[in-house]
Structures are given as structure tokens and as C-alpha cells.
Short mmCIF file of C-alpha atoms in Angstrom, two decimals:
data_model
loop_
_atom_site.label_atom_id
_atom_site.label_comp_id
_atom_site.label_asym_id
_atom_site.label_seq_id
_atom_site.Cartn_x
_atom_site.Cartn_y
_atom_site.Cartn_z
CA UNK A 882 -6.38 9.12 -12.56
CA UNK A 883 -4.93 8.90 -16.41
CA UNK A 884 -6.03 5.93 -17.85
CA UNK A 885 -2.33 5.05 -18.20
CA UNK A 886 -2.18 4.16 -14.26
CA UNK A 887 -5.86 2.52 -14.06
CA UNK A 888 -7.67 -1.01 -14.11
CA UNK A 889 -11.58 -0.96 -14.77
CA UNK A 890 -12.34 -2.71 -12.08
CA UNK A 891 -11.46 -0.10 -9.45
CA UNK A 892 -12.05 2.86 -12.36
CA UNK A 893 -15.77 1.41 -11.78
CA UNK A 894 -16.46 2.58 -8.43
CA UNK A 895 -15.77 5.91 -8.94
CA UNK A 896 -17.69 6.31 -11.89
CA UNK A 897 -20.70 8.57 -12.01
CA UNK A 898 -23.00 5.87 -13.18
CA UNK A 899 -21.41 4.19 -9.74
CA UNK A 900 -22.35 7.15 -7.57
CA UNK A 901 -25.73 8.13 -8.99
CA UNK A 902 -26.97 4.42 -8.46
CA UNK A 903 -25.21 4.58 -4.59
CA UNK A 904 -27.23 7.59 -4.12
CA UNK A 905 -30.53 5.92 -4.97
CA UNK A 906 -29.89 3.36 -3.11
CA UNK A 907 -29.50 5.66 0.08
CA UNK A 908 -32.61 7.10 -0.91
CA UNK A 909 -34.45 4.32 -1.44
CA UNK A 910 -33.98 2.62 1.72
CA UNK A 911 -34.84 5.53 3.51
CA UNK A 912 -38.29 5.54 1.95
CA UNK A 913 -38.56 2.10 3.02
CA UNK A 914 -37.64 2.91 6.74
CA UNK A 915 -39.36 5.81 6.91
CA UNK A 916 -42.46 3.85 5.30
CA UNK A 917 -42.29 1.24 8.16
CA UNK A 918 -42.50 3.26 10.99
CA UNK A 919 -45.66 5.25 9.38
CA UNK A 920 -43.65 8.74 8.62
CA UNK A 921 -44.55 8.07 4.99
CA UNK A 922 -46.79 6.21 2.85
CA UNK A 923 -45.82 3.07 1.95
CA UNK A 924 -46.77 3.26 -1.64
CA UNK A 925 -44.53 6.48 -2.10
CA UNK A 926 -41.71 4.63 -0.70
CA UNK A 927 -42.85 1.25 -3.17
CA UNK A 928 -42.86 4.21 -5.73
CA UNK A 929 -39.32 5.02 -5.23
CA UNK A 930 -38.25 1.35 -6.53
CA UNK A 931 -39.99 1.41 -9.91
CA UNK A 932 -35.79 3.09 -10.95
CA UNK A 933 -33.93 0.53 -9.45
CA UNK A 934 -33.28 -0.72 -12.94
CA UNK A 935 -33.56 3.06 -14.51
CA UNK A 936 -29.40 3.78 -15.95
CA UNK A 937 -29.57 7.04 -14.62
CA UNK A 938 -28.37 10.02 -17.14
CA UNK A 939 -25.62 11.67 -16.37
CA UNK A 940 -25.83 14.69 -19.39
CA UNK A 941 -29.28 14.93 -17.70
CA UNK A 942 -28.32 15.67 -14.10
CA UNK A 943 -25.49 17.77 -15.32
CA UNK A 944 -27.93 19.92 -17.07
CA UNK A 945 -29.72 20.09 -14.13
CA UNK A 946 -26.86 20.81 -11.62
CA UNK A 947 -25.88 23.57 -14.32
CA UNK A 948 -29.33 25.72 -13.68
CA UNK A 949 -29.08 24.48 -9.38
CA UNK A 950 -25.83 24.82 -8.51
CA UNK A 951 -26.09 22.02 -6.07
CA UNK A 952 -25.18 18.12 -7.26
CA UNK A 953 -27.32 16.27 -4.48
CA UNK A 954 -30.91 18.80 -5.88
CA UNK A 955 -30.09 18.02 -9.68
CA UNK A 956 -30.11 14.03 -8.81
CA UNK A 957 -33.02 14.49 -6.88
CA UNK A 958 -34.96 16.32 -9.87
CA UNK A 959 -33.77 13.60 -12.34
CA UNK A 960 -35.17 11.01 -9.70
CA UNK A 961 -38.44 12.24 -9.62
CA UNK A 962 -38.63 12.46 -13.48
CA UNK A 963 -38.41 8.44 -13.25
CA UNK A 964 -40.32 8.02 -10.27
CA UNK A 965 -42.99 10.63 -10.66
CA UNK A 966 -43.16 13.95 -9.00
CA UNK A 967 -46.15 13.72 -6.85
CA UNK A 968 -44.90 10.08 -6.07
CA UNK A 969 -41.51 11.13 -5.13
CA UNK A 970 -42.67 14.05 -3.04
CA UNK A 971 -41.14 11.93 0.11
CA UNK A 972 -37.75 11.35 -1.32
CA UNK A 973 -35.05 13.04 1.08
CA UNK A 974 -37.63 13.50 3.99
CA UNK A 975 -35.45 15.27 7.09
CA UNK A 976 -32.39 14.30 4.65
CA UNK A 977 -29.47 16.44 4.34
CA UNK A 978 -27.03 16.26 1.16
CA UNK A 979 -24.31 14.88 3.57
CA UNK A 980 -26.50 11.96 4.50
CA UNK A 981 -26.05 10.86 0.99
CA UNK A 982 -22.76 12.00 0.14
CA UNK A 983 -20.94 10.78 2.89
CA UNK A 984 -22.74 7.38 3.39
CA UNK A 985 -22.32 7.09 -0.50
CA UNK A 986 -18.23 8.06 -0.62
CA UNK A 987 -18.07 5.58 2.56
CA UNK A 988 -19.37 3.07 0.26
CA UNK A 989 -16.96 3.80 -2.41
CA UNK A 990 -14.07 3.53 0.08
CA UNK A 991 -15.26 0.25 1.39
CA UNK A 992 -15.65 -0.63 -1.86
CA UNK A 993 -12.11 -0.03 -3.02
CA UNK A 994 -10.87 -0.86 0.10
CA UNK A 995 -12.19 -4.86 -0.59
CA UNK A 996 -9.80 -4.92 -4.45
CA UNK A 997 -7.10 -3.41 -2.75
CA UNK A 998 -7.08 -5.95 0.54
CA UNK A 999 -7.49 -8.79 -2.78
CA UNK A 1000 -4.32 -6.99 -4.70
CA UNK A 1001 -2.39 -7.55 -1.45
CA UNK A 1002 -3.16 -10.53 -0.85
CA UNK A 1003 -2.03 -11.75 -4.66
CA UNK A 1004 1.26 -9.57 -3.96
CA UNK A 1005 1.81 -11.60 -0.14
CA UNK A 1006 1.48 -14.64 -2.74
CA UNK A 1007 4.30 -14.02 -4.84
CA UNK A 1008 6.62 -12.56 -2.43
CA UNK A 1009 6.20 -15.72 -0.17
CA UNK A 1010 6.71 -18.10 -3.64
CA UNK A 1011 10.15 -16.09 -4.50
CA UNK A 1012 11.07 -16.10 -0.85
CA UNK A 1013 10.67 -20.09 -0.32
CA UNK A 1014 12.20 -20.49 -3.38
CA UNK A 1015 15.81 -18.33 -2.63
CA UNK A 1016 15.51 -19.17 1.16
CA UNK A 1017 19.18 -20.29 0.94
CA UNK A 1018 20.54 -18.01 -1.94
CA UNK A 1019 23.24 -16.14 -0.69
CA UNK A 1020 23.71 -12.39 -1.22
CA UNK A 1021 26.17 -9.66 0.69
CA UNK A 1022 23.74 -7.55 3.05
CA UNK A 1023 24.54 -3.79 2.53
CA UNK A 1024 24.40 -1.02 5.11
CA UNK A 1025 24.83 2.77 3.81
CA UNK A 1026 25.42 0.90 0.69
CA UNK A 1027 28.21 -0.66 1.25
CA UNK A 1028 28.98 -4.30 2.08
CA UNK A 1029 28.07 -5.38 5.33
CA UNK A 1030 27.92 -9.38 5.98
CA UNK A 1031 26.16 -12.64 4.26
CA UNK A 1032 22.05 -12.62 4.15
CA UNK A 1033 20.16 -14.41 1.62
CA UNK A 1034 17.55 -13.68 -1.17
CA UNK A 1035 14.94 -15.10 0.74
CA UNK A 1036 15.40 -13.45 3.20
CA UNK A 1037 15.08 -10.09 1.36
CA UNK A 1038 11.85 -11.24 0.09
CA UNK A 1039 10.83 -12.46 3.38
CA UNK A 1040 11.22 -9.11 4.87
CA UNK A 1041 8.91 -7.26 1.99
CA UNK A 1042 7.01 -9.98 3.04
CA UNK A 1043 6.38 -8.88 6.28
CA UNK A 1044 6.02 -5.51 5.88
CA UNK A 1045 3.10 -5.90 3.21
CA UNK A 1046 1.83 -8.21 5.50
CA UNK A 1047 1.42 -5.55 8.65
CA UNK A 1048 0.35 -3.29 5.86
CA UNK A 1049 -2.60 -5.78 4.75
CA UNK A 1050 -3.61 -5.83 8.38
CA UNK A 1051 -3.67 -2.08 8.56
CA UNK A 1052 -5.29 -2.01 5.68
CA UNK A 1053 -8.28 -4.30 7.05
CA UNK A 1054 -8.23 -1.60 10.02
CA UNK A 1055 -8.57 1.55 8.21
CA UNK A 1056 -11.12 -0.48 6.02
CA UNK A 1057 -13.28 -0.87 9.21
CA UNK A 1058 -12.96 2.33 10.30
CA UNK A 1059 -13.90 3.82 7.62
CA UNK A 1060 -17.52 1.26 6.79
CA UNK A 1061 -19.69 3.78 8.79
CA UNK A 1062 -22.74 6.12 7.33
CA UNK A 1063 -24.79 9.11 8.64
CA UNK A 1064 -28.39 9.86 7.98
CA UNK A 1065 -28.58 12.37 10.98
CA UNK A 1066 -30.12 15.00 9.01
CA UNK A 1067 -29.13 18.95 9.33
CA UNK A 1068 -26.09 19.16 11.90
CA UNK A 1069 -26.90 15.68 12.88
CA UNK A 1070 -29.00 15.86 15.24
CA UNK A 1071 -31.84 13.70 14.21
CA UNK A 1072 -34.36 16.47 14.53
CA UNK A 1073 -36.00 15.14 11.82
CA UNK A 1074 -35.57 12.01 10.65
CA UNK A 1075 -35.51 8.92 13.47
CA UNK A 1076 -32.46 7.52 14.17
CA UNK A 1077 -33.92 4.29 12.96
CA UNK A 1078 -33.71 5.43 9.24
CA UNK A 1079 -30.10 5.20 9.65
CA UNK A 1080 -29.73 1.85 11.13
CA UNK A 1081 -31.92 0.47 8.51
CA UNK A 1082 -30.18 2.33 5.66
CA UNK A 1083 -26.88 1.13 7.00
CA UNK A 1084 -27.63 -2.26 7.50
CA UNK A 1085 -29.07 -2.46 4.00
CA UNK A 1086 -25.58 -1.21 2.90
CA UNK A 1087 -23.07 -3.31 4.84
CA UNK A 1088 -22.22 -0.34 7.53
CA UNK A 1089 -22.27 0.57 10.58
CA UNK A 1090 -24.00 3.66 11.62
CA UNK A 1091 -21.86 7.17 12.28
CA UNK A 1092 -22.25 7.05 17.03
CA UNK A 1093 -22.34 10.63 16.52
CA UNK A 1094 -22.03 12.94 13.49
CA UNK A 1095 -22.53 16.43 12.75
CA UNK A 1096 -23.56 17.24 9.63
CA UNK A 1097 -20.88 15.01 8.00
CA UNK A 1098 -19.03 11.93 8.98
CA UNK A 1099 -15.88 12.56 11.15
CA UNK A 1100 -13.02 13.18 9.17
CA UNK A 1101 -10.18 11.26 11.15
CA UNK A 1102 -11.56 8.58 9.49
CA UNK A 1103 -10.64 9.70 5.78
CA UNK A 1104 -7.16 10.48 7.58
CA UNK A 1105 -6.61 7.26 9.01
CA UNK A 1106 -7.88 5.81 5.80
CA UNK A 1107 -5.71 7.68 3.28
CA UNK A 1108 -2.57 7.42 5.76
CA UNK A 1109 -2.75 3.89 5.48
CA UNK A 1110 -2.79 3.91 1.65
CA UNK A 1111 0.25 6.42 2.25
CA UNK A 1112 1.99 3.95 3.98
CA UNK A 1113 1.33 0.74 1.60
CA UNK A 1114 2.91 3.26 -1.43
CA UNK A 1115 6.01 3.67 0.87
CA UNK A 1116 6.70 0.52 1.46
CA UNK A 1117 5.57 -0.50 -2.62
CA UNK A 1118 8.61 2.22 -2.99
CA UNK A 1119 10.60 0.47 -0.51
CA UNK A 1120 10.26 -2.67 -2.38
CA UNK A 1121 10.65 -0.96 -5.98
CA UNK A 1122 13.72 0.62 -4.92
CA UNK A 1123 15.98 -2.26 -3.47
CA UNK A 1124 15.01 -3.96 -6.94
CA UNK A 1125 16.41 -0.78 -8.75
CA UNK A 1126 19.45 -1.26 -6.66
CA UNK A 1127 19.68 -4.87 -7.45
CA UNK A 1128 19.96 -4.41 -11.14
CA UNK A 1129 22.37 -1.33 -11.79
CA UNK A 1130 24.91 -2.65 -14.30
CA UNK A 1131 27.96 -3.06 -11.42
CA UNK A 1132 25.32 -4.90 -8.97
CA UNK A 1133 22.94 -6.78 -11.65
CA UNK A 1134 22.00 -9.44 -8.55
CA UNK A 1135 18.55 -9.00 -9.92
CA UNK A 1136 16.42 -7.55 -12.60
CA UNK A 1137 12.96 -6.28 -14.04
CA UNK A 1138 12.38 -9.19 -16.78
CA UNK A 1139 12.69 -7.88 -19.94
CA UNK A 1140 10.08 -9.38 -22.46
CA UNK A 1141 11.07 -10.40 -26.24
CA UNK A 1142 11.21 -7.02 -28.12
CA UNK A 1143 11.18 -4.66 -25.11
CA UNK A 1144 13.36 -1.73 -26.01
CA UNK A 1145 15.42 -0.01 -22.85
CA UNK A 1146 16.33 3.28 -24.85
CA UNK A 1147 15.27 5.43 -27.69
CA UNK A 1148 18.88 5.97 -27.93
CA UNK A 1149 21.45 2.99 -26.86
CA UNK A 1150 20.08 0.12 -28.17
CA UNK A 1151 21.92 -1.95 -25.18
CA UNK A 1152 19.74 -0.89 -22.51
CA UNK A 1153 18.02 -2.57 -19.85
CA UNK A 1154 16.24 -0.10 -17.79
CA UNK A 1155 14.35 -0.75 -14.56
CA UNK A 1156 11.45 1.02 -15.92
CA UNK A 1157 8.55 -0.77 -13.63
CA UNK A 1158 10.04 0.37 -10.61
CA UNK A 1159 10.92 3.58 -11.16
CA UNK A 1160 7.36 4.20 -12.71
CA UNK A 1161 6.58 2.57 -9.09
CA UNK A 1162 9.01 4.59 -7.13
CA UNK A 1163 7.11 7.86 -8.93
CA UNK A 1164 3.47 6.68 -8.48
CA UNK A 1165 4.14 6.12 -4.62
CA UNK A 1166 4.69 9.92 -4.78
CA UNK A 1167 1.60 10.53 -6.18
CA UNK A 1168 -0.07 8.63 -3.65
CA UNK A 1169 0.92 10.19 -0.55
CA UNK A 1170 -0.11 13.32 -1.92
CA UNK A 1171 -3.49 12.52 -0.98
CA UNK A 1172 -2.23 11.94 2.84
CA UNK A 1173 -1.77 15.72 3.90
CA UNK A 1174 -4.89 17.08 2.26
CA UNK A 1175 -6.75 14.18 4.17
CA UNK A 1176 -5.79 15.04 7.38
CA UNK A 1177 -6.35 18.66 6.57
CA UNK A 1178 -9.87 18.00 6.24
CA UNK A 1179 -10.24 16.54 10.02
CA UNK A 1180 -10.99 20.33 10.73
CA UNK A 1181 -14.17 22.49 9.69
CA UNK A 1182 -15.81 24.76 10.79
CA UNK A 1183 -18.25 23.91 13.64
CA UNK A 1184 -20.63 21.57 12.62
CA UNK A 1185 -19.68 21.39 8.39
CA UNK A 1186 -18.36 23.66 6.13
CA UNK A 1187 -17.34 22.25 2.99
CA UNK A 1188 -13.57 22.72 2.05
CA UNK A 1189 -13.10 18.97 2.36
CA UNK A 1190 -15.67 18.28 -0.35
CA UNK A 1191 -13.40 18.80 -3.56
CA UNK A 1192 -9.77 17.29 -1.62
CA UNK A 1193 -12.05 14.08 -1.58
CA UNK A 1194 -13.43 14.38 -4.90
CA UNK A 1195 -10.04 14.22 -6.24
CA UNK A 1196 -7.66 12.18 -3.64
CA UNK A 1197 -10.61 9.23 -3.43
CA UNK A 1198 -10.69 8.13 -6.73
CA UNK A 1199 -6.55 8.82 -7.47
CA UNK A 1200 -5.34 7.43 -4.39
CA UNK A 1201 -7.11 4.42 -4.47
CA UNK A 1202 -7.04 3.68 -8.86
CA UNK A 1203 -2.90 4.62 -8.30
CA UNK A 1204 -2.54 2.43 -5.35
CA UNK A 1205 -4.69 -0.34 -7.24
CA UNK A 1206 -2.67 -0.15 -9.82
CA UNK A 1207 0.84 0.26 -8.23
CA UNK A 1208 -0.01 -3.02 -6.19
CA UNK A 1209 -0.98 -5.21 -9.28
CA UNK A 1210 2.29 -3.60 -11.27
CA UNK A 1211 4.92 -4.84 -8.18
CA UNK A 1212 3.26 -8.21 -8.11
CA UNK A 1213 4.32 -8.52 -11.69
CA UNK A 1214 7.46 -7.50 -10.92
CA UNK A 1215 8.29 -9.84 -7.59
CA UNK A 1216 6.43 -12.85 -10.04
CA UNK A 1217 8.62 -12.94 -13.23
CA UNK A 1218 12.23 -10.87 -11.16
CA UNK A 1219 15.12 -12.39 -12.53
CA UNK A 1220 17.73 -13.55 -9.91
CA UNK A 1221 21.47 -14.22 -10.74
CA UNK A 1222 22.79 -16.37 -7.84
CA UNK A 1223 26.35 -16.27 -9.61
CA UNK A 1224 26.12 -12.38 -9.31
CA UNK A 1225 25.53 -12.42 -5.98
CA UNK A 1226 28.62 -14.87 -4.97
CA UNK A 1227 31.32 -12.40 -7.02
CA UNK A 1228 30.00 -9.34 -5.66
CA UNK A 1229 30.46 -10.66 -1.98
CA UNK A 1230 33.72 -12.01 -2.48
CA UNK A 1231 34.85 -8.80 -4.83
CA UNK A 1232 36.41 -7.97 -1.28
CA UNK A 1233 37.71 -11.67 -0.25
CA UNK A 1234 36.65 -12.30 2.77
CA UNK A 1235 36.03 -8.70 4.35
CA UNK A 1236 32.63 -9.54 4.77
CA UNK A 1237 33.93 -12.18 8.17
CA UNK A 1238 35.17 -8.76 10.07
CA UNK A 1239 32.86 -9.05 12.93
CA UNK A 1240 33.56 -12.96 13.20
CA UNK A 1241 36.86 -11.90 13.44
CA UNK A 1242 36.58 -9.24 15.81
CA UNK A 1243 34.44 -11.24 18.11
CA UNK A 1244 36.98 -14.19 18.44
CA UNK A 1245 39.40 -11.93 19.41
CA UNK A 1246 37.32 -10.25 21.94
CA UNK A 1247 36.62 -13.85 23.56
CA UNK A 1248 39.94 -14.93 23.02
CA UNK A 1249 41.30 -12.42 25.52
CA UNK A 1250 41.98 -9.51 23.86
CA UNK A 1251 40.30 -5.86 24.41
CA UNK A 1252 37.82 -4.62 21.85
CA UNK A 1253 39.96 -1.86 21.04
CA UNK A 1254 42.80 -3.65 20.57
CA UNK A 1255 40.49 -6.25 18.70
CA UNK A 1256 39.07 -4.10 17.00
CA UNK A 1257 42.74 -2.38 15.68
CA UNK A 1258 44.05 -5.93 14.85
CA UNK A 1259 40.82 -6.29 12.47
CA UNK A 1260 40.65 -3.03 10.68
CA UNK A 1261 44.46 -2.43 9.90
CA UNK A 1262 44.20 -6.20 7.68
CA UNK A 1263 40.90 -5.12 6.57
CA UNK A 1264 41.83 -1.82 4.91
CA UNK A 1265 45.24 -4.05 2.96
CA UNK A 1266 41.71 -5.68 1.29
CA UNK A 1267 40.40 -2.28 0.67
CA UNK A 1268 43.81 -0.34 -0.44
CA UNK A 1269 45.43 -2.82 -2.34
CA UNK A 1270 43.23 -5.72 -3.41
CA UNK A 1271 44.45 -8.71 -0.69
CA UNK A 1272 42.52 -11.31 0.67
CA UNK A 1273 41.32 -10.93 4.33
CA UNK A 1274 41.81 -14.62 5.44
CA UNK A 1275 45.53 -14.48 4.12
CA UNK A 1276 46.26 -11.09 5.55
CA UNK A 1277 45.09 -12.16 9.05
CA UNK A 1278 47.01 -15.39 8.79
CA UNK A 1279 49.63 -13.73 8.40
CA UNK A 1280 49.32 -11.49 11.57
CA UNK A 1281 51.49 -12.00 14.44
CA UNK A 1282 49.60 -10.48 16.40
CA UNK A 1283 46.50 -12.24 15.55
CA UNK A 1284 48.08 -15.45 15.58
CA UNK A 1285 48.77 -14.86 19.27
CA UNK A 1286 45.38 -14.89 20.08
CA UNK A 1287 43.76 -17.03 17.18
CA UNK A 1288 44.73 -20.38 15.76
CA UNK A 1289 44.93 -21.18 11.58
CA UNK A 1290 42.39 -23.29 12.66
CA UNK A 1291 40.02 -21.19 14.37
CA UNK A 1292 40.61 -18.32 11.56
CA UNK A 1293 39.59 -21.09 8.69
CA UNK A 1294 37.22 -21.90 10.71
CA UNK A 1295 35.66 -18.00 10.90
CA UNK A 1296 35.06 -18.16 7.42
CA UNK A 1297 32.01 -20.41 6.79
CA UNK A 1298 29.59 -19.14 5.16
CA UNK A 1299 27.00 -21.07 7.08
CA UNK A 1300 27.32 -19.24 10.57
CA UNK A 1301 25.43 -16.57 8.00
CA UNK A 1302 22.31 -18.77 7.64
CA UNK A 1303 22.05 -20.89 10.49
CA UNK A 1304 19.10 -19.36 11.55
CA UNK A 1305 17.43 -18.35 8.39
CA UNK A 1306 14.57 -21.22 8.90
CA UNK A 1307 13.93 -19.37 12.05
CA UNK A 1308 13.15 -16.04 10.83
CA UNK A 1309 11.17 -17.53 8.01
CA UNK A 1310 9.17 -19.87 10.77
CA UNK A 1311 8.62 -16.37 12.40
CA UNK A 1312 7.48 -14.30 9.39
CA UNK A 1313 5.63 -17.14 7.71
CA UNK A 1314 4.57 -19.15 10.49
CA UNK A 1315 5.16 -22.52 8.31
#
């Protein structure tokens, strides 16, 4: 991923400096396995750890892979130029390059998998703070985007709330799933190299071992894993794009903040653009591209071929620096959002009172009167709010027809804004468990 979109932290784990030392690792403890069950000598595996401080070089094992043609050989070779050639002679013993590869990009999932369970956690954080604090701020719910009845800010935070939240677990899931290695050797059958290798290699490592591979690690777990980053970007975008709603001019119920000498266009000096959450909105995109190719690779040939090597070469390092970075960037955003209660008041009553229809319609109906009918009585006073700019309440009291079935009273009384939020502290008890 372009620098642009990337924080060092995660950027780090895919590095080749990253991989090479993964790789020795691998090897390393599998000379120290294989050592203490007597399939090697245990000064040859000793041997091995005289580069655990060595910073491998990487124009050196490219030079190498240039003349091999084979990534896994060319770190070998540069190995035993640290170790010593006769020394590392045991290196790879009943190995195949999958055993490292796999194990090692396992690693590197786990690995990213740990700052991206911290980056939702920091974004649960803030979306709980703004939610608490507009629990009772009151904003027109929209369906099909149009006005629909009374909800409140907090609620709309709690929601994103819960979503991310089911995502984090998810996330944990997939993270699980995915913690596994294989050092099965050729088509994984442990011909040669004892099963024991790999428990110890694992264990060294923080996974578990592959139950059964072939020569590579099962790829439904890459798809489960990368699916579940698919799904965190979607719901980033849905997120990013209620925001963008929120702060078109004719809305403006919320906003991006816009920092002291921002500039919103090259060419209209006025401008306040939603710029982080489009930029969000785009890089969601980006990250479900890696979701297809993913689940693509679930199918090889037989026991391994290799046509999932470069989708994972790319879509494991972008997916997860994007998603990194696309989680840290809507925190921001959900931290320092501007609210404007005001806003939120004159857009719902831009329509006075049409947002009480169903109160209406539901007295009616338990008043006597047939939903149709009901139903009829509502709508023709509702569109003279629409058409022409009345109020609602004054159109309905003065209905003969309604005020058959309905007293002033009981109309007035249809029009409190609190029947919209009585049970807001339940839904939050619910989704926050407070």
C-alpha cells in the first residue's frame, strides 16, 4: 500500500526484514526439535542460532533469488553464509518451502490481526463517548431518505456502535482461525519430518498446528480471514457515509471538523468538504478487493499448486495496512465530529409536525376507526404539509372527521416528542450493557 494510506507500525510486519527474520525463526526451531529427538546433531541445530541477531540482507538474497529462481533456496543460501555451510547442512531437513511460507504469512496475519483488534477497540471507545454524550439529542430518523419519525444522535452512534462491536468479535474469530502453521513436509504427509517438529515449532510461535494439511495450509482460512476484513470496511463505509449525509449544506446536522487553515477547494474558497469520509468511503473499496481473490484461492490443484501465492503477496499486506489505516482515520473522525443540535430541531420540524403520522394513525385505529379509513384521514392532512407548507397538528385539528374520533386533547397530546425516546435508555442498556 502507498505510503499515503499507511502507519509504520502495521507497514512493519510486512516488511522483508519482517519476513526474512520469521523465516529463521521457523527454521531455527526446527533444528532445535529435530535436535531433541536425535534426527540431528545438536550442535548443528546450536549452530543455527549464532544469526539470531544477524540483520539479514535483503540486496543479498535478491541476488541470490535472481540466479535460483526460487525465494525460500536464496534465503536458505544467505543463511548458511552466516551460519556456516557445513554447519547449516541440517537447515530445512524433510522441510518444504510451504512449511515456511505459510507458517510465516500465518504469523504475519496474526500479527496484524492483534493492531487491528487494538484499532477497534480505540474506535468502540469513541463511538461509545459521542453516543453517551448525545443519548438524548434529537434528530429526524430518515428512511429512503426522506423523513421518517424522531431518533436521537446517540442513538445513531449507538448503532455504529454495535455493529463495530459484532465486527471486533468476528474479527477475534477469523484471528483464531487463522493462528495455525504446517511443517508437514512435501504434500503433508509427514514422511519426513515427525509430526513433533511442528508442535514444537508452533508452540514456539504462538500457533496451533495445521490437523491436516497438504502441502499448504487450507485456504478457507485466508477466506474467512479476508471476508471479515471485507466486512469491517463495509461497515467503516457504512459509518463514513451517514456522516457524508449529515453534513451536505441543506442537512449540515453534523460535520468532518475542519482544522484552522484547512482549505475545502482549490477553487471556491467557501468550501467545507467531507474529505475524510469520502477518502474512507473509497478505501473500503479497495479493501474488499482482496475478498474475491481470497476465496478464489480455497481451490488448487490437488495437493498445491501455486496460483494463490502472488493474490496473497499483494492482498496481505494492502488489506490489512488499508484497513489499519481506514480504522485509525474514522476514529478521528467519530472523536473531534461536530454536532449541531439546533440543525437537527429545524430540519425535523421543516415539515411541522409530519413526523407524528403514525401516532396519528394509530389513535385512530384504536379509537374505532378502520386502518384504511385511518389511514385516508392521515395522509389527505399530511400531503396540505407537503403541497402547501401547513402545519400537521393544525390541519388535523381542524378535521371533522378526525375530531369525531380524536379529542384536541388527545391530538396535543400525540405530539410529544418524548413518546420518541422513552425507551432510548433501553436500547443503550442493551447495546452497552451499562
Amino acid at each position: 500500500m502507498i505510503p499515503r494510506y499507511s502507519r509504520p507500525e502495521m507497514v512493519a510486519i510486512w516488511s522483508p526484514e519482517t519476513k526474512f527474520r520469521i523465516w529463521y525463526e521457523i527454521e531455527a526451531h526446527a533444528c532445535d526439535a529435530m535436535a531433541d529427538i536425535g534426527v540431528i546433531p545438536r550442535a548443528n541445530a546450536d549452530a543455527v542460532w549464532k544469526a539470531k541477531d544477524v540483520e539479514f540482507d535483503i540486496a543479498r538474497i535478491d541476488e541470490i533469488e535472481a540466479e535460483t529462481k526460487h525465494d525460500v533456496i536464496a534465503f536458505l543460501t544467505h543463511l548458511a553464509e552466516h551460519v556456516g555451510s557445513d554447519e547449516a547442512r541440517f537447515v530445512h531437513q524433510g522441510m518444504t518451502s510451504s512449511d515456511v511460507l505459510d507458517t510465516a504469512f500465518n504469523i504475519q496475519l496474526t500479527r496484524a490481526a492483534d493492531i487491528l483488534i487494538a484499532d477497534m477497540e480505540a474506535l468502540l471507545a469513541a463511538l461509545k463517548r459521542r453516543a453517551i454524550e448525545h443519548k438524548d439529542t434529537l434528530r429526524v430518523g430518515r428512511s429512503h431518505g426522506i423523513h421518517a419519525e424522531p431518533t436521537t444522535m446517540g442513538l445513531t452512534f449507538a448503532r455504529f456502535y454495535a455493529e463495530m462491536d459484532r465486527n471486533l468479535k468476528r474479527l477475534h474469530v477469523a484471528r483464531e482461525e487463522i493462528a495455525t502453521g504446517a511443517v508437514s513436509g512435501a504434500v503433508g504427509t509427514f514422511a519426513n519430518i515427525d509430526p513433533r517438529i511442528e508442535e514444537h515449532v508452533c508452540e514456539k510461535l504462538g500457533l496451533a498446528p495445521e490437523p491436516i494439511s497438504t502441502q499448504v495450509i487450507p485456504r478457507d482460512r485466508h477466506a474467512a480471514f479476508f471476508a471479515c476484513l471485507g466486512v469491517i470496511a463495509s461497515s467503516i463505509e457504512n459509518v463514513a457515509t451517514e456522516v457524508r449525509h449529515m453534513q451536505r449544506t441543506e442537512v449540515l446536522e453534523g460535520a468532518e471538523y475542519f482544522a484552522a487553515g484547512q482549505k475545502g477547494s482549490s477553487a471556491m474558497p467557501h468550501k467545507k468538504n467531507p474529505v475524510l469520509t469520502e477518502n474512507l468511503t473509497g478505501l473500503a473499496r479497495t479493501i474488499r478487493m482482496a475478498v474475491i481473490p481470497a476465496m478464489e484461492n480455497v481451490t488448487l490443484w490437488h495437493e498445491r499448486d501455486i496460483s494463490h501465492s502472488s493474490v496473497e503477496r499483494a492482498i496481505g499486506p494492502d488489506a490489512t495496512i488499508t484497513l489499519d489505516f481506514a480504522l485509525h482515520r474514522l476514529t478521528g473522525v467519530i472523536d473531534k465530529m461536530l454536532i449541531y443540535p439546533d440543525n437537527m430541531l429545524a430540519n425535523m420540524n421543516k415539515f411541522s409536525g409530519l413526523v407524528m403520522s403514525q401516532r396519528v394513525l394509530l389513535a385512530l385505529t384504536q379509537a374505532g376507526v378502520s386502518r384504511e379509513d385511518s389511514y385516508k384521514l392521515v395522509q389527505r392532512n399530511a400531503m396540505k404539509v407537503w403541497d402547501h407548507g401547513k402545519d400537521f397538528k393544525t390541519e388535523l385539528l381542524g378535521d371533522e372527521e378526525v375530531l369525531k374520533a380524536l379529542s384536541v386533547e388527545e391530538i396535543e397530546e400525540k405530539f410529544d416528542m418524548g413518546y420518541h425516546t422513552k425507551h432510548v435508555d433501553t436500547i443503550f442498556k442493551r447495546v452497552f450493557g451499562d
